[in-house]
PDB file of C-alpha atoms in Angstrom:
ATOM      1  CA  MET A  22       0.059  -0.236   0.015  1.00  0.00           C
ATOM      2  CA  ASN A  23       1.475   3.256  -0.998  1.00  0.00           C
ATOM      3  CA  SER A  24       0.236   6.558   1.002  1.00  0.00           C
ATOM      4  CA  SER A  25       1.409  10.158   0.902  1.00  0.00           C
ATOM      5  CA  ILE A  26       1.800  12.139   4.060  1.00  0.00           C
ATOM      6  CA  ALA A  27      -1.163  14.207   2.759  1.00  0.00           C
ATOM      7  CA  GLU A  28      -3.349  10.811   3.091  1.00  0.00           C
ATOM      8  CA  LEU A  29      -1.757  10.069   6.491  1.00  0.00           C
ATOM      9  CA  ARG A  30      -3.251  13.360   7.810  1.00  0.00           C
ATOM     10  CA  CYS A  31      -6.786  12.187   6.948  1.00  0.00           C
ATOM     11  CA  LYS A  32      -6.126   8.970   9.285  1.00  0.00           C
ATOM     12  CA  GLU A  33      -7.039   8.672  12.898  1.00  0.00           C
ATOM     13  CA  VAL A  34      -4.626   7.074  15.414  1.00  0.00           C
ATOM     14  CA  VAL A  35      -6.147   4.326  17.382  1.00  0.00           C
ATOM     15  CA  SER A  36      -4.478   1.670  20.047  1.00  0.00           C
ATOM     16  CA  LEU A  37      -5.059  -1.568  19.595  1.00  0.00           C
ATOM     17  CA  ALA A  38      -4.768  -2.639  23.241  1.00  0.00           C
ATOM     18  CA  ASP A  39      -8.080  -0.692  24.539  1.00  0.00           C
ATOM     19  CA  GLY A  40      -9.249   1.452  21.665  1.00  0.00           C
ATOM     20  CA  THR A  41      -8.283   4.864  22.881  1.00  0.00           C
ATOM     21  CA  ARG A  42      -8.494   7.601  20.079  1.00  0.00           C
ATOM     22  CA  PHE A  43      -5.517   9.811  20.158  1.00  0.00           C
ATOM     23  CA  GLY A  44      -6.347  11.967  16.830  1.00  0.00           C
ATOM     24  CA  TYR A  45      -5.459  12.531  13.538  1.00  0.00           C
ATOM     25  CA  VAL A  46      -1.725  12.599  12.171  1.00  0.00           C
ATOM     26  CA  GLY A  47      -0.602  16.066  12.078  1.00  0.00           C
ATOM     27  CA  ASP A  48       3.139  15.432  10.844  1.00  0.00           C
ATOM     28  CA  MET A  49       5.795  12.903  10.787  1.00  0.00           C
ATOM     29  CA  ASP A  50       9.200  12.720  12.317  1.00  0.00           C
ATOM     30  CA  VAL A  51      11.701  11.775   9.799  1.00  0.00           C
ATOM     31  CA  ASP A  52      15.539  11.004  10.134  1.00  0.00           C
ATOM     32  CA  LEU A  53      17.112  13.071   7.438  1.00  0.00           C
ATOM     33  CA  GLU A  54      19.974  11.082   7.219  1.00  0.00           C
ATOM     34  CA  SER A  55      18.602   7.705   6.671  1.00  0.00           C
ATOM     35  CA  GLY A  56      15.149   8.801   5.481  1.00  0.00           C
ATOM     36  CA  ARG A  57      13.285   6.756   7.699  1.00  0.00           C
ATOM     37  CA  VAL A  58      10.146   7.888   9.561  1.00  0.00           C
ATOM     38  CA  ARG A  59      10.970   7.806  13.327  1.00  0.00           C
ATOM     39  CA  ALA A  60       7.264   8.790  14.753  1.00  0.00           C
ATOM     40  CA  LEU A  61       4.077  10.155  13.864  1.00  0.00           C
ATOM     41  CA  VAL A  62       2.919  13.375  15.487  1.00  0.00           C
ATOM     42  CA  VAL A  63      -0.409  13.967  16.747  1.00  0.00           C
ATOM     43  CA  PRO A  64      -1.179  17.342  17.880  1.00  0.00           C
ATOM     44  CA  GLY A  65      -2.318  17.790  21.207  1.00  0.00           C
ATOM     45  CA  ARG A  66      -6.038  18.522  21.989  1.00  0.00           C
ATOM     46  CA  ARG A  67      -7.259  22.006  22.605  1.00  0.00           C
ATOM     47  CA  ARG A  68      -8.037  22.959  25.978  1.00  0.00           C
ATOM     48  CA  PHE A  69     -11.099  24.864  26.632  1.00  0.00           C
ATOM     49  CA  PHE A  70     -12.260  25.561  22.938  1.00  0.00           C
ATOM     50  CA  GLY A  71      -8.361  26.470  22.291  1.00  0.00           C
ATOM     51  CA  LEU A  72      -8.754  29.475  24.863  1.00  0.00           C
ATOM     52  CA  LEU A  73      -6.260  27.931  27.352  1.00  0.00           C
ATOM     53  CA  GLY A  74      -3.829  26.565  24.588  1.00  0.00           C
ATOM     54  CA  ARG A  75      -3.230  23.073  23.707  1.00  0.00           C
ATOM     55  CA  GLU A  76      -2.018  19.799  25.396  1.00  0.00           C
ATOM     56  CA  ALA A  77       1.348  18.635  24.327  1.00  0.00           C
ATOM     57  CA  ASP A  78       1.755  16.975  20.834  1.00  0.00           C
ATOM     58  CA  ARG A  79       2.067  13.105  21.156  1.00  0.00           C
ATOM     59  CA  HIS A  80       4.769  11.319  19.302  1.00  0.00           C
ATOM     60  CA  ILE A  81       3.666   7.705  18.297  1.00  0.00           C
ATOM     61  CA  PRO A  82       7.092   5.596  17.621  1.00  0.00           C
ATOM     62  CA  TRP A  83       7.026   4.198  14.453  1.00  0.00           C
ATOM     63  CA  SER A  84       7.891   0.762  15.867  1.00  0.00           C
ATOM     64  CA  ALA A  85       4.296   1.044  17.549  1.00  0.00           C
ATOM     65  CA  VAL A  86       2.524   1.155  14.197  1.00  0.00           C
ATOM     66  CA  ARG A  87       0.720  -2.232  13.382  1.00  0.00           C
ATOM     67  CA  ARG A  88      -1.773  -1.542  10.463  1.00  0.00           C
ATOM     68  CA  PHE A  89      -2.916   1.133   8.180  1.00  0.00           C
ATOM     69  CA  GLY A  90      -6.553   1.048   7.333  1.00  0.00           C
ATOM     70  CA  GLU A  91      -8.740   3.022   5.058  1.00  0.00           C
ATOM     71  CA  ASP A  92      -9.395   5.602   7.793  1.00  0.00           C
ATOM     72  CA  ILE A  93      -7.286   4.799  10.985  1.00  0.00           C
ATOM     73  CA  ILE A  94      -3.972   3.794  12.028  1.00  0.00           C
ATOM     74  CA  LEU A  95      -3.599   1.042  14.453  1.00  0.00           C
ATOM     75  CA  VAL A  96      -0.867   1.359  17.066  1.00  0.00           C
ATOM     76  CA  GLU A  97       0.138  -1.279  19.566  1.00  0.00           C
ATOM     77  CA  ASP A  98       2.354   0.141  22.396  1.00  0.00           C
ATOM     78  CA  ILE A  99       0.254   1.574  25.165  1.00  0.00           C
ATOM     79  CA  GLU A 100       3.052   3.881  26.182  1.00  0.00           C
ATOM     80  CA  THR A 101       2.646   5.949  23.011  1.00  0.00           C
ATOM     81  CA  SER A 102      -0.587   7.586  24.972  1.00  0.00           C
ATOM     82  CA  ARG A 103       1.874   9.677  27.103  1.00  0.00           C
ATOM     83  CA  PRO A 104       3.452  13.046  25.465  1.00  0.00           C
ATOM     84  CA  ALA A 105       6.873  12.509  24.405  1.00  0.00           C
ATOM     85  CA  ILE A 106       9.585  14.671  25.938  1.00  0.00           C
ATOM     86  CA  ASP A 107      11.231  16.955  23.276  1.00  0.00           C
ATOM     87  CA  ASP A 108      14.992  15.345  23.365  1.00  0.00           C
ATOM     88  CA  ARG A 109      16.305  17.671  20.390  1.00  0.00           C
ATOM     89  CA  PRO A 110      19.001  20.328  21.169  1.00  0.00           C
TER      90      PRO A 110
END
């Protein structure tokens, strides 16, 4: 299955373990040296209609992705539900 980044943005990320819906893919974290995808980035949810900002973005590791469907992406690891700490310099 071939899929572009634009098509991934229309897919919702869902946990296989408990059906938790994380949201829709907003971006991808790519290693520019190797050209490999490291993670899918799901924007944080809005707080109080966006007036109080957003929660932290969630970085879903590529290794946790199990299946791509027509409308959803299934991920396995429950630890992906926690916002990632940005460790970039």
